[in-house]
Amino acid sequence: MKSYRIAAIGGDGIGPEVIAAGLKALEACAKREGGFRFDVQEFDWGSDRYKRHGLLMPEGGVDELRAFDAIYFGAVGAPDVPDHVTLWGLRLAICQGLDQYANVRPTRILPGITAPLRNVSAKELDWIIVRENSEGEYAGQGGRSHKGLPEEVATEVSIFTRAGVTRIMRFAFALARSRPRKRLTVVTKSNAQRHGMVLWDEIAAEVAKEFPDVTADKMLVDAMTMRMVLKPQTLDTIVATNLHADILSDLAAALAGSLGIAPTANLNPERKFPSMFEPIHGSAFDIVGKGIANPIGTFWTGVMMLDHLGEPRAAERLMRAIERVTADSTLHTPDLGGKATTRQVTDAVIAALMGDNL
Ligand code: IPM
Ligand code: MG
């Protein structure tokens, strides 16, 4: 029987709660489908570890992860540790260290979820956002001089490389091609940012020639926010820089009804290194330990992980179980306006998964 080695990093806040729920659902799914199993190793990395040892993960932590088939990640970020410390100490260190350059964020309105846009049906909002995940505005280049003095200066340099832009464009075009509408929107800001973003546009046009069957268009990021709200049905696959896609994906999650259900995958498409799968919602310290975190984002993230591991049947089954459960409003957690607990939602997804009439 195939066995997939999974590194489970619950991280901070509600991260460990949702990852525990996600692992239960994945294990049930493997049992139901047969033919594969999970070999899970848990890591206690995160802000608590930082407070005790000064590091979110041990030295060599990223190397340790290389031996795994995938990483299942909860959240990182704590109210009493600066955000840039937690982020660069764990999540970005893993993404950059394992060259997970394609961040993929599907957005759909799941059954039973109330979305804020009037007159937009679930069928009309079905997007997948591809976020460049290794450079751009998150490259980490820059510095500060004359700290604390009136002449203090800080730079935050965006990096766009031909190699980096080309690979994310190829990935996005290929993904667009694999979807029924074969449509890609390239988000840019080349009217104001005349170096990096112009290179971005030029490479998009070059790569477009390799994909003549994909219809591509270009949108300035500011206008894109309006199009997402006013004409969501005109969009399908979207590619954007690290920061632009960060912002657009929160908007997308809100338009689909909740940040609590949105999943994401940090992929190394060449599979030289393991990819990492995480819900988008973050650590949500206000509800830690209450047992009411919404595990749906983590389950959907598990669907992406199953797909990536090469278990599309199991992935589809888990997705159907998720949709069965979201359709029932008595199984909504408080973030969706309901009263259900993490446990109830998890049990319901597992029951649907194991059932014969899914
Ligand atoms: C995301 C998050 C992170 C990001 C935060 C936690 C730094 O917003 O995954 O979208 O900006 O990348
Ligand atoms: Mg974000």
mmCIF file of C-alpha atoms and ligand atoms in Angstrom:
data_model
loop_
_atom_site.group_PDB
_atom_site.id
_atom_site.type_symbol
_atom_site.label_atom_id
_atom_site.label_comp_id
_atom_site.label_asym_id
_atom_site.label_seq_id
_atom_site.Cartn_x
_atom_site.Cartn_y
_atom_site.Cartn_z
ATOM 1 C CA MET A 1 0.000 0.000 0.000
ATOM 2 C CA LYS A 2 1.221 3.486 -0.831
ATOM 3 C CA SER A 3 2.144 5.557 2.187
ATOM 4 C CA TYR A 4 2.490 9.336 2.059
ATOM 5 C CA ARG A 5 4.780 11.015 4.545
ATOM 6 C CA ILE A 6 3.051 14.122 5.843
ATOM 7 C CA ALA A 7 4.685 16.770 8.031
ATOM 8 C CA ALA A 8 1.909 18.304 10.131
ATOM 9 C CA ILE A 9 2.695 21.762 11.512
ATOM 10 C CA GLY A 10 -0.273 23.075 13.475
ATOM 11 C CA GLY A 11 1.556 26.281 14.382
ATOM 12 C CA ASP A 12 -0.214 29.022 16.322
ATOM 13 C CA GLY A 13 -3.694 29.904 17.535
ATOM 14 C CA ILE A 14 -6.406 27.709 16.046
ATOM 15 C CA GLY A 15 -3.849 26.123 13.700
ATOM 16 C CA PRO A 16 -3.384 22.959 15.792
ATOM 17 C CA GLU A 17 -7.169 22.576 16.229
ATOM 18 C CA VAL A 18 -7.939 22.704 12.525
ATOM 19 C CA ILE A 19 -4.968 20.546 11.538
ATOM 20 C CA ALA A 20 -6.070 17.860 14.029
ATOM 21 C CA ALA A 21 -9.532 17.947 12.442
ATOM 22 C CA GLY A 22 -8.045 17.876 8.948
ATOM 23 C CA LEU A 23 -5.874 14.862 9.715
ATOM 24 C CA LYS A 24 -8.906 12.971 11.005
ATOM 25 C CA ALA A 25 -10.795 13.684 7.795
ATOM 26 C CA LEU A 26 -7.817 12.739 5.609
ATOM 27 C CA GLU A 27 -7.313 9.493 7.461
ATOM 28 C CA ALA A 28 -10.984 8.626 7.112
ATOM 29 C CA CYS A 29 -10.778 9.439 3.437
ATOM 30 C CA ALA A 30 -7.772 7.158 2.940
ATOM 31 C CA LYS A 31 -9.550 4.358 4.762
ATOM 32 C CA ARG A 32 -12.679 4.757 2.644
ATOM 33 C CA GLU A 33 -10.858 4.937 -0.695
ATOM 34 C CA GLY A 34 -8.227 2.300 0.099
ATOM 35 C CA GLY A 35 -4.890 1.866 -1.641
ATOM 36 C CA PHE A 36 -2.997 4.477 0.338
ATOM 37 C CA ARG A 37 -2.332 5.634 3.861
ATOM 38 C CA PHE A 38 -0.723 8.552 5.635
ATOM 39 C CA ASP A 39 2.375 8.437 7.765
ATOM 40 C CA VAL A 40 2.079 11.654 9.765
ATOM 41 C CA GLN A 41 4.800 13.319 11.783
ATOM 42 C CA GLU A 42 3.780 16.291 13.911
ATOM 43 C CA PHE A 43 6.018 19.288 14.543
ATOM 44 C CA ASP A 44 5.500 21.706 17.440
ATOM 45 C CA TRP A 45 6.955 24.640 15.549
ATOM 46 C CA GLY A 46 5.521 28.112 16.028
ATOM 47 C CA SER A 47 5.424 31.100 18.365
ATOM 48 C CA ASP A 48 5.416 29.115 21.638
ATOM 49 C CA ARG A 49 8.639 27.494 20.575
ATOM 50 C CA TYR A 50 9.993 30.934 19.688
ATOM 51 C CA LYS A 51 9.175 32.234 23.165
ATOM 52 C CA ARG A 52 10.983 29.273 24.759
ATOM 53 C CA HIS A 53 13.954 28.833 22.418
ATOM 54 C CA GLY A 54 14.201 32.013 20.353
ATOM 55 C CA LEU A 55 13.428 30.229 17.085
ATOM 56 C CA LEU A 56 10.091 29.212 15.548
ATOM 57 C CA MET A 57 11.676 26.077 14.129
ATOM 58 C CA PRO A 58 15.026 24.500 14.892
ATOM 59 C CA GLU A 59 18.072 25.213 12.735
ATOM 60 C CA GLY A 60 17.916 22.882 9.783
ATOM 61 C CA GLY A 61 14.132 22.686 10.080
ATOM 62 C CA VAL A 62 13.558 23.307 6.410
ATOM 63 C CA ASP A 63 16.011 20.530 5.521
ATOM 64 C CA GLU A 64 14.136 18.163 7.778
ATOM 65 C CA LEU A 65 10.995 18.809 5.751
ATOM 66 C CA ARG A 66 12.588 17.732 2.478
ATOM 67 C CA ALA A 67 12.047 14.077 3.329
ATOM 68 C CA PHE A 68 8.249 14.467 3.323
ATOM 69 C CA ASP A 69 5.738 14.132 0.498
ATOM 70 C CA ALA A 70 3.721 17.134 1.678
ATOM 71 C CA ILE A 71 3.371 19.606 4.518
ATOM 72 C CA TYR A 72 0.013 20.253 6.168
ATOM 73 C CA PHE A 73 0.223 23.639 7.842
ATOM 74 C CA GLY A 74 -2.197 25.373 10.239
ATOM 75 C CA ALA A 75 -1.337 29.016 10.878
ATOM 76 C CA VAL A 76 1.384 31.212 12.261
ATOM 77 C CA GLY A 77 1.155 34.525 14.099
ATOM 78 C CA ALA A 78 0.711 35.435 17.777
ATOM 79 C CA PRO A 79 -0.478 38.648 19.408
ATOM 80 C CA ASP A 80 2.699 39.030 21.477
ATOM 81 C CA VAL A 81 5.297 38.350 18.765
ATOM 82 C CA PRO A 82 5.836 40.794 15.875
ATOM 83 C CA ASP A 83 4.198 39.485 12.711
ATOM 84 C CA HIS A 84 7.276 39.847 10.528
ATOM 85 C CA VAL A 85 9.207 37.650 12.984
ATOM 86 C CA THR A 86 6.681 34.823 12.946
ATOM 87 C CA LEU A 87 6.143 35.019 9.228
ATOM 88 C CA TRP A 88 9.788 35.058 8.189
ATOM 89 C CA GLY A 89 10.723 32.584 10.910
ATOM 90 C CA LEU A 90 8.426 29.849 9.701
ATOM 91 C CA ARG A 91 6.041 30.166 6.810
ATOM 92 C CA LEU A 92 8.109 32.252 4.426
ATOM 93 C CA ALA A 93 11.250 30.361 5.428
ATOM 94 C CA ILE A 94 9.546 27.137 4.340
ATOM 95 C CA CYS A 95 8.030 28.600 1.146
ATOM 96 C CA GLN A 96 11.318 30.107 0.038
ATOM 97 C CA GLY A 97 13.545 27.281 1.291
ATOM 98 C CA LEU A 98 11.517 24.656 -0.553
ATOM 99 C CA ASP A 99 11.014 26.858 -3.614
ATOM 100 C CA GLN A 100 7.239 26.735 -3.383
ATOM 101 C CA TYR A 101 6.884 29.413 -5.985
ATOM 102 C CA ALA A 102 3.290 28.855 -7.015
ATOM 103 C CA ASN A 103 0.642 29.720 -4.480
ATOM 104 C CA VAL A 104 -2.757 28.533 -5.628
ATOM 105 C CA ARG A 105 -6.022 29.813 -4.168
ATOM 106 C CA PRO A 106 -9.293 28.452 -5.491
ATOM 107 C CA THR A 107 -12.406 30.489 -4.763
ATOM 108 C CA ARG A 108 -15.944 29.183 -5.073
ATOM 109 C CA ILE A 109 -19.189 29.814 -3.275
ATOM 110 C CA LEU A 110 -19.816 26.453 -1.626
ATOM 111 C CA PRO A 111 -23.371 25.132 -1.265
ATOM 112 C CA GLY A 112 -25.215 26.679 1.675
ATOM 113 C CA ILE A 113 -22.823 29.589 2.036
ATOM 114 C CA THR A 114 -24.285 33.084 1.810
ATOM 115 C CA ALA A 115 -22.070 35.324 -0.272
ATOM 116 C CA PRO A 116 -22.307 39.113 -0.189
ATOM 117 C CA LEU A 117 -22.768 39.785 -3.916
ATOM 118 C CA ARG A 118 -26.369 40.165 -5.010
ATOM 119 C CA ASN A 119 -27.342 38.514 -8.289
ATOM 120 C CA VAL A 120 -24.276 36.309 -8.470
ATOM 121 C CA SER A 121 -24.905 32.594 -8.433
ATOM 122 C CA ALA A 122 -22.407 30.032 -7.223
ATOM 123 C CA LYS A 123 -21.757 28.996 -10.821
ATOM 124 C CA GLU A 124 -20.746 32.526 -11.737
ATOM 125 C CA LEU A 125 -17.977 32.802 -9.206
ATOM 126 C CA ASP A 126 -15.445 30.069 -9.804
ATOM 127 C CA TRP A 127 -11.925 31.414 -9.761
ATOM 128 C CA ILE A 128 -8.462 30.214 -9.123
ATOM 129 C CA ILE A 129 -5.856 32.765 -8.129
ATOM 130 C CA VAL A 130 -2.202 31.993 -8.807
ATOM 131 C CA ARG A 131 0.083 34.016 -6.589
ATOM 132 C CA GLU A 132 3.778 34.384 -7.365
ATOM 133 C CA ASN A 133 5.217 33.097 -4.122
ATOM 134 C CA SER A 134 8.974 33.452 -4.234
ATOM 135 C CA GLU A 135 9.917 37.012 -5.113
ATOM 136 C CA GLY A 136 8.189 40.275 -6.042
ATOM 137 C CA GLU A 137 7.287 42.501 -3.117
ATOM 138 C CA TYR A 138 7.999 39.693 -0.613
ATOM 139 C CA ALA A 139 11.584 39.113 -1.741
ATOM 140 C CA GLY A 140 12.854 40.398 1.581
ATOM 141 C CA GLN A 141 15.371 42.777 0.040
ATOM 142 C CA GLY A 142 15.934 46.196 1.502
ATOM 143 C CA GLY A 143 17.101 47.626 4.765
ATOM 144 C CA ARG A 144 17.055 50.423 7.278
ATOM 145 C CA SER A 145 19.677 53.010 8.035
ATOM 146 C CA HIS A 146 19.950 55.762 10.659
ATOM 147 C CA LYS A 147 17.473 53.977 12.904
ATOM 148 C CA GLY A 148 15.492 56.288 15.129
ATOM 149 C CA LEU A 149 17.039 59.463 13.708
ATOM 150 C CA PRO A 150 15.043 62.033 11.754
ATOM 151 C CA GLU A 151 16.903 60.995 8.596
ATOM 152 C CA GLU A 152 15.991 57.329 9.044
ATOM 153 C CA VAL A 153 15.424 55.572 5.750
ATOM 154 C CA ALA A 154 13.948 52.188 4.857
ATOM 155 C CA THR A 155 13.778 50.453 1.509
ATOM 156 C CA GLU A 156 11.580 47.515 0.528
ATOM 157 C CA VAL A 157 12.726 46.392 -2.875
ATOM 158 C CA SER A 158 10.538 44.347 -5.176
ATOM 159 C CA ILE A 159 12.401 41.770 -7.213
ATOM 160 C CA PHE A 160 11.194 40.486 -10.556
ATOM 161 C CA THR A 161 13.425 38.036 -12.373
ATOM 162 C CA ARG A 162 12.981 36.650 -15.864
ATOM 163 C CA ALA A 163 13.240 33.125 -14.475
ATOM 164 C CA GLY A 164 10.773 33.795 -11.659
ATOM 165 C CA VAL A 165 8.168 35.517 -13.795
ATOM 166 C CA THR A 166 8.466 33.022 -16.645
ATOM 167 C CA ARG A 167 7.881 30.014 -14.413
ATOM 168 C CA ILE A 168 4.827 31.476 -12.685
ATOM 169 C CA MET A 169 3.343 32.539 -16.030
ATOM 170 C CA ARG A 170 3.869 29.050 -17.497
ATOM 171 C CA PHE A 171 2.286 27.547 -14.414
ATOM 172 C CA ALA A 172 -0.722 29.898 -14.592
ATOM 173 C CA PHE A 173 -1.266 29.404 -18.322
ATOM 174 C CA ALA A 174 -1.061 25.624 -17.921
ATOM 175 C CA LEU A 175 -3.566 25.755 -15.075
ATOM 176 C CA ALA A 176 -5.905 27.958 -17.111
ATOM 177 C CA ARG A 177 -5.625 25.469 -19.985
ATOM 178 C CA SER A 178 -6.640 22.611 -17.695
ATOM 179 C CA ARG A 179 -9.906 24.349 -16.776
ATOM 180 C CA PRO A 180 -12.977 24.315 -19.009
ATOM 181 C CA ARG A 181 -13.002 28.029 -19.824
ATOM 182 C CA LYS A 182 -9.285 28.271 -20.676
ATOM 183 C CA ARG A 183 -9.189 31.903 -19.627
ATOM 184 C CA LEU A 184 -6.401 33.728 -17.801
ATOM 185 C CA THR A 185 -6.352 37.263 -16.440
ATOM 186 C CA VAL A 186 -2.876 38.685 -15.848
ATOM 187 C CA VAL A 187 -2.958 41.297 -13.088
ATOM 188 C CA THR A 188 -0.437 44.101 -13.316
ATOM 189 C CA LYS A 189 0.365 47.679 -12.381
ATOM 190 C CA SER A 190 2.678 48.533 -15.262
ATOM 191 C CA ASN A 191 1.193 51.976 -15.742
ATOM 192 C CA ALA A 192 2.794 53.177 -12.488
ATOM 193 C CA GLN A 193 5.558 50.629 -11.881
ATOM 194 C CA ARG A 194 7.590 50.901 -15.011
ATOM 195 C CA HIS A 195 10.349 48.322 -14.479
ATOM 196 C CA GLY A 196 9.338 45.141 -12.724
ATOM 197 C CA MET A 197 5.745 45.267 -13.849
ATOM 198 C CA VAL A 198 6.670 46.002 -17.438
ATOM 199 C CA LEU A 199 8.936 42.946 -17.434
ATOM 200 C CA TRP A 200 6.002 41.013 -15.954
ATOM 201 C CA ASP A 201 3.728 42.110 -18.827
ATOM 202 C CA GLU A 202 6.338 41.361 -21.490
ATOM 203 C CA ILE A 203 6.920 37.856 -20.192
ATOM 204 C CA ALA A 204 3.162 37.256 -19.923
ATOM 205 C CA ALA A 205 2.854 38.155 -23.616
ATOM 206 C CA GLU A 206 5.764 35.861 -24.537
ATOM 207 C CA VAL A 207 4.397 32.905 -22.594
ATOM 208 C CA ALA A 208 0.915 33.516 -24.032
ATOM 209 C CA LYS A 209 2.325 32.496 -27.428
ATOM 210 C CA GLU A 210 3.087 29.034 -26.020
ATOM 211 C CA PHE A 211 -0.589 28.688 -25.079
ATOM 212 C CA PRO A 212 -2.590 29.793 -28.128
ATOM 213 C CA ASP A 213 -5.672 27.962 -26.848
ATOM 214 C CA VAL A 214 -5.812 30.070 -23.662
ATOM 215 C CA THR A 215 -7.592 33.418 -23.860
ATOM 216 C CA ALA A 216 -5.543 35.885 -21.838
ATOM 217 C CA ASP A 217 -6.263 39.434 -20.849
ATOM 218 C CA LYS A 218 -4.478 42.020 -18.748
ATOM 219 C CA MET A 219 -5.944 44.018 -15.853
ATOM 220 C CA LEU A 220 -4.500 46.747 -13.684
ATOM 221 C CA VAL A 221 -4.812 45.663 -10.079
ATOM 222 C CA ASP A 222 -6.988 48.585 -8.999
ATOM 223 C CA ALA A 223 -9.452 48.009 -11.805
ATOM 224 C CA MET A 224 -9.300 44.298 -11.025
ATOM 225 C CA THR A 225 -10.890 44.849 -7.607
ATOM 226 C CA MET A 226 -13.886 46.439 -9.329
ATOM 227 C CA ARG A 227 -14.158 43.698 -11.905
ATOM 228 C CA MET A 228 -14.133 41.033 -9.197
ATOM 229 C CA VAL A 229 -17.074 42.724 -7.523
ATOM 230 C CA LEU A 230 -19.031 43.901 -10.558
ATOM 231 C CA LYS A 231 -18.354 41.224 -13.181
ATOM 232 C CA PRO A 232 -17.179 38.110 -11.344
ATOM 233 C CA GLN A 233 -18.466 35.809 -14.069
ATOM 234 C CA THR A 234 -15.918 37.216 -16.553
ATOM 235 C CA LEU A 235 -12.997 35.799 -14.544
ATOM 236 C CA ASP A 236 -11.603 32.282 -14.292
ATOM 237 C CA THR A 237 -7.862 31.822 -13.687
ATOM 238 C CA ILE A 238 -5.972 34.845 -12.377
ATOM 239 C CA VAL A 239 -2.230 35.373 -12.015
ATOM 240 C CA ALA A 240 -0.756 38.178 -9.934
ATOM 241 C CA THR A 241 2.365 39.199 -8.048
ATOM 242 C CA ASN A 242 2.991 38.172 -4.479
ATOM 243 C CA LEU A 243 1.445 41.299 -2.910
ATOM 244 C CA HIS A 244 -1.285 41.924 -5.457
ATOM 245 C CA ALA A 245 -2.500 38.345 -5.137
ATOM 246 C CA ASP A 246 -2.301 38.548 -1.359
ATOM 247 C CA ILE A 247 -4.758 41.422 -1.398
ATOM 248 C CA LEU A 248 -6.968 40.076 -4.173
ATOM 249 C CA SER A 249 -7.251 36.689 -2.498
ATOM 250 C CA ASP A 250 -8.710 38.219 0.671
ATOM 251 C CA LEU A 251 -11.247 40.037 -1.471
ATOM 252 C CA ALA A 252 -11.966 36.789 -3.293
ATOM 253 C CA ALA A 253 -12.457 34.894 -0.037
ATOM 254 C CA ALA A 254 -14.852 37.550 1.236
ATOM 255 C CA LEU A 255 -16.833 37.517 -2.008
ATOM 256 C CA ALA A 256 -17.138 33.745 -1.703
ATOM 257 C CA GLY A 257 -18.666 34.131 1.741
ATOM 258 C CA SER A 258 -15.913 33.575 4.297
ATOM 259 C CA LEU A 259 -12.211 33.560 4.893
ATOM 260 C CA GLY A 260 -12.900 30.534 7.105
ATOM 261 C CA ILE A 261 -13.370 28.213 4.162
ATOM 262 C CA ALA A 262 -10.632 29.362 1.795
ATOM 263 C CA PRO A 263 -7.770 26.934 1.105
ATOM 264 C CA THR A 264 -4.336 27.412 -0.367
ATOM 265 C CA ALA A 265 -1.450 25.381 -1.725
ATOM 266 C CA ASN A 266 2.177 26.488 -1.855
ATOM 267 C CA LEU A 267 3.496 24.365 -4.678
ATOM 268 C CA ASN A 268 6.865 23.372 -5.956
ATOM 269 C CA PRO A 269 5.396 22.247 -9.274
ATOM 270 C CA GLU A 270 8.526 20.343 -10.345
ATOM 271 C CA ARG A 271 8.229 18.278 -7.158
ATOM 272 C CA LYS A 272 11.869 18.704 -6.301
ATOM 273 C CA PHE A 273 10.701 19.625 -2.819
ATOM 274 C CA PRO A 274 7.509 18.986 -0.849
ATOM 275 C CA SER A 275 4.626 21.396 -1.272
ATOM 276 C CA MET A 276 2.737 22.958 1.619
ATOM 277 C CA PHE A 277 -1.015 23.099 2.114
ATOM 278 C CA GLU A 278 -2.724 25.531 4.497
ATOM 279 C CA PRO A 279 -6.044 27.211 5.161
ATOM 280 C CA ILE A 280 -5.898 30.966 4.510
ATOM 281 C CA HIS A 281 -7.622 32.146 7.693
ATOM 282 C CA GLY A 282 -4.673 32.509 10.067
ATOM 283 C CA SER A 283 -4.321 31.945 13.796
ATOM 284 C CA ALA A 284 -7.544 33.672 15.064
ATOM 285 C CA PHE A 285 -6.455 34.013 18.691
ATOM 286 C CA ASP A 286 -9.853 35.346 19.739
ATOM 287 C CA ILE A 287 -11.394 31.881 19.405
ATOM 288 C CA VAL A 288 -8.487 29.648 20.437
ATOM 289 C CA GLY A 289 -9.481 26.700 22.601
ATOM 290 C CA LYS A 290 -13.207 27.298 22.233
ATOM 291 C CA GLY A 291 -13.657 24.412 19.825
ATOM 292 C CA ILE A 292 -15.473 26.567 17.289
ATOM 293 C CA ALA A 293 -12.809 27.093 14.620
ATOM 294 C CA ASN A 294 -14.134 26.369 11.163
ATOM 295 C CA PRO A 295 -12.263 23.313 9.846
ATOM 296 C CA ILE A 296 -13.702 23.595 6.315
ATOM 297 C CA GLY A 297 -10.740 25.620 4.993
ATOM 298 C CA THR A 298 -8.403 22.932 6.301
ATOM 299 C CA PHE A 299 -10.494 20.156 4.743
ATOM 300 C CA TRP A 300 -10.539 21.912 1.375
ATOM 301 C CA THR A 301 -6.773 22.361 1.781
ATOM 302 C CA GLY A 302 -6.644 18.585 2.304
ATOM 303 C CA VAL A 303 -8.455 18.162 -1.019
ATOM 304 C CA MET A 304 -5.681 20.131 -2.708
ATOM 305 C CA MET A 305 -3.095 17.987 -0.955
ATOM 306 C CA LEU A 306 -4.760 14.752 -2.102
ATOM 307 C CA ASP A 307 -4.847 16.041 -5.661
ATOM 308 C CA HIS A 308 -1.189 16.954 -5.515
ATOM 309 C CA LEU A 309 -0.260 13.551 -4.086
ATOM 310 C CA GLY A 310 -1.987 11.906 -7.037
ATOM 311 C CA GLU A 311 -5.190 10.763 -5.331
ATOM 312 C CA PRO A 312 -7.832 12.613 -7.376
ATOM 313 C CA ARG A 313 -10.621 10.175 -6.495
ATOM 314 C CA ALA A 314 -10.097 10.652 -2.794
ATOM 315 C CA ALA A 315 -9.821 14.403 -3.352
ATOM 316 C CA GLU A 316 -13.131 14.476 -5.138
ATOM 317 C CA ARG A 317 -14.778 12.406 -2.455
ATOM 318 C CA LEU A 318 -13.574 14.705 0.303
ATOM 319 C CA MET A 319 -14.761 17.748 -1.666
ATOM 320 C CA ARG A 320 -18.216 16.221 -2.076
ATOM 321 C CA ALA A 321 -18.366 15.510 1.645
ATOM 322 C CA ILE A 322 -17.396 19.119 2.396
ATOM 323 C CA GLU A 323 -20.124 20.420 0.090
ATOM 324 C CA ARG A 324 -22.673 18.081 1.637
ATOM 325 C CA VAL A 325 -21.871 19.533 5.050
ATOM 326 C CA THR A 326 -21.720 23.223 4.089
ATOM 327 C CA ALA A 327 -25.130 22.831 2.438
ATOM 328 C CA ASP A 328 -26.603 22.164 5.912
ATOM 329 C CA SER A 329 -26.725 25.437 7.854
ATOM 330 C CA THR A 330 -27.106 23.621 11.180
ATOM 331 C CA LEU A 331 -23.508 22.541 10.564
ATOM 332 C CA HIS A 332 -22.137 26.054 10.190
ATOM 333 C CA THR A 333 -19.601 27.347 12.723
ATOM 334 C CA PRO A 334 -20.021 30.855 14.241
ATOM 335 C CA ASP A 335 -17.895 32.561 11.546
ATOM 336 C CA LEU A 336 -20.631 31.520 9.111
ATOM 337 C CA GLY A 337 -23.375 32.651 11.452
ATOM 338 C CA GLY A 338 -24.087 29.208 12.914
ATOM 339 C CA LYS A 339 -23.608 27.416 16.225
ATOM 340 C CA ALA A 340 -21.782 24.256 15.211
ATOM 341 C CA THR A 341 -18.464 23.226 16.740
ATOM 342 C CA THR A 342 -15.270 22.109 15.034
ATOM 343 C CA ARG A 343 -16.006 18.608 16.277
ATOM 344 C CA GLN A 344 -19.558 18.512 14.885
ATOM 345 C CA VAL A 345 -18.432 19.712 11.465
ATOM 346 C CA THR A 346 -15.568 17.226 11.430
ATOM 347 C CA ASP A 347 -17.792 14.321 12.454
ATOM 348 C CA ALA A 348 -20.339 15.282 9.805
ATOM 349 C CA VAL A 349 -17.720 15.442 7.053
ATOM 350 C CA ILE A 350 -16.352 12.052 8.106
ATOM 351 C CA ALA A 351 -19.848 10.545 8.231
ATOM 352 C CA ALA A 352 -20.562 11.870 4.731
ATOM 353 C CA LEU A 353 -17.212 10.552 3.502
ATOM 354 C CA MET A 354 -17.755 7.085 4.874
ATOM 355 C CA GLY A 355 -21.361 6.863 3.679
ATOM 356 C CA ASP A 356 -22.523 5.025 0.569
ATOM 357 C CA ASN A 357 -24.700 7.745 -0.897
ATOM 358 C CA LEU A 358 -22.150 10.484 -1.422
HETATM 359 C C1 IPM B 1 -1.641 35.116 3.268
HETATM 360 C C2 IPM B 1 -1.402 35.921 4.507
HETATM 361 C C3 IPM B 1 0.062 36.154 4.722
HETATM 362 C C4 IPM B 1 0.650 36.845 3.525
HETATM 363 C C5 IPM B 1 0.304 36.935 5.988
HETATM 364 C C6 IPM B 1 -0.046 36.111 7.193
HETATM 365 C C7 IPM B 1 1.654 37.524 6.082
HETATM 366 O O1 IPM B 1 -2.088 37.114 4.462
HETATM 367 O O2 IPM B 1 -1.232 33.968 3.213
HETATM 368 O O3 IPM B 1 -2.266 35.633 2.361
HETATM 369 O O4 IPM B 1 0.538 38.041 3.338
HETATM 370 O O5 IPM B 1 1.260 36.158 2.709
HETATM 371 MG MG MG B 2 -3.210 37.346 2.772
#
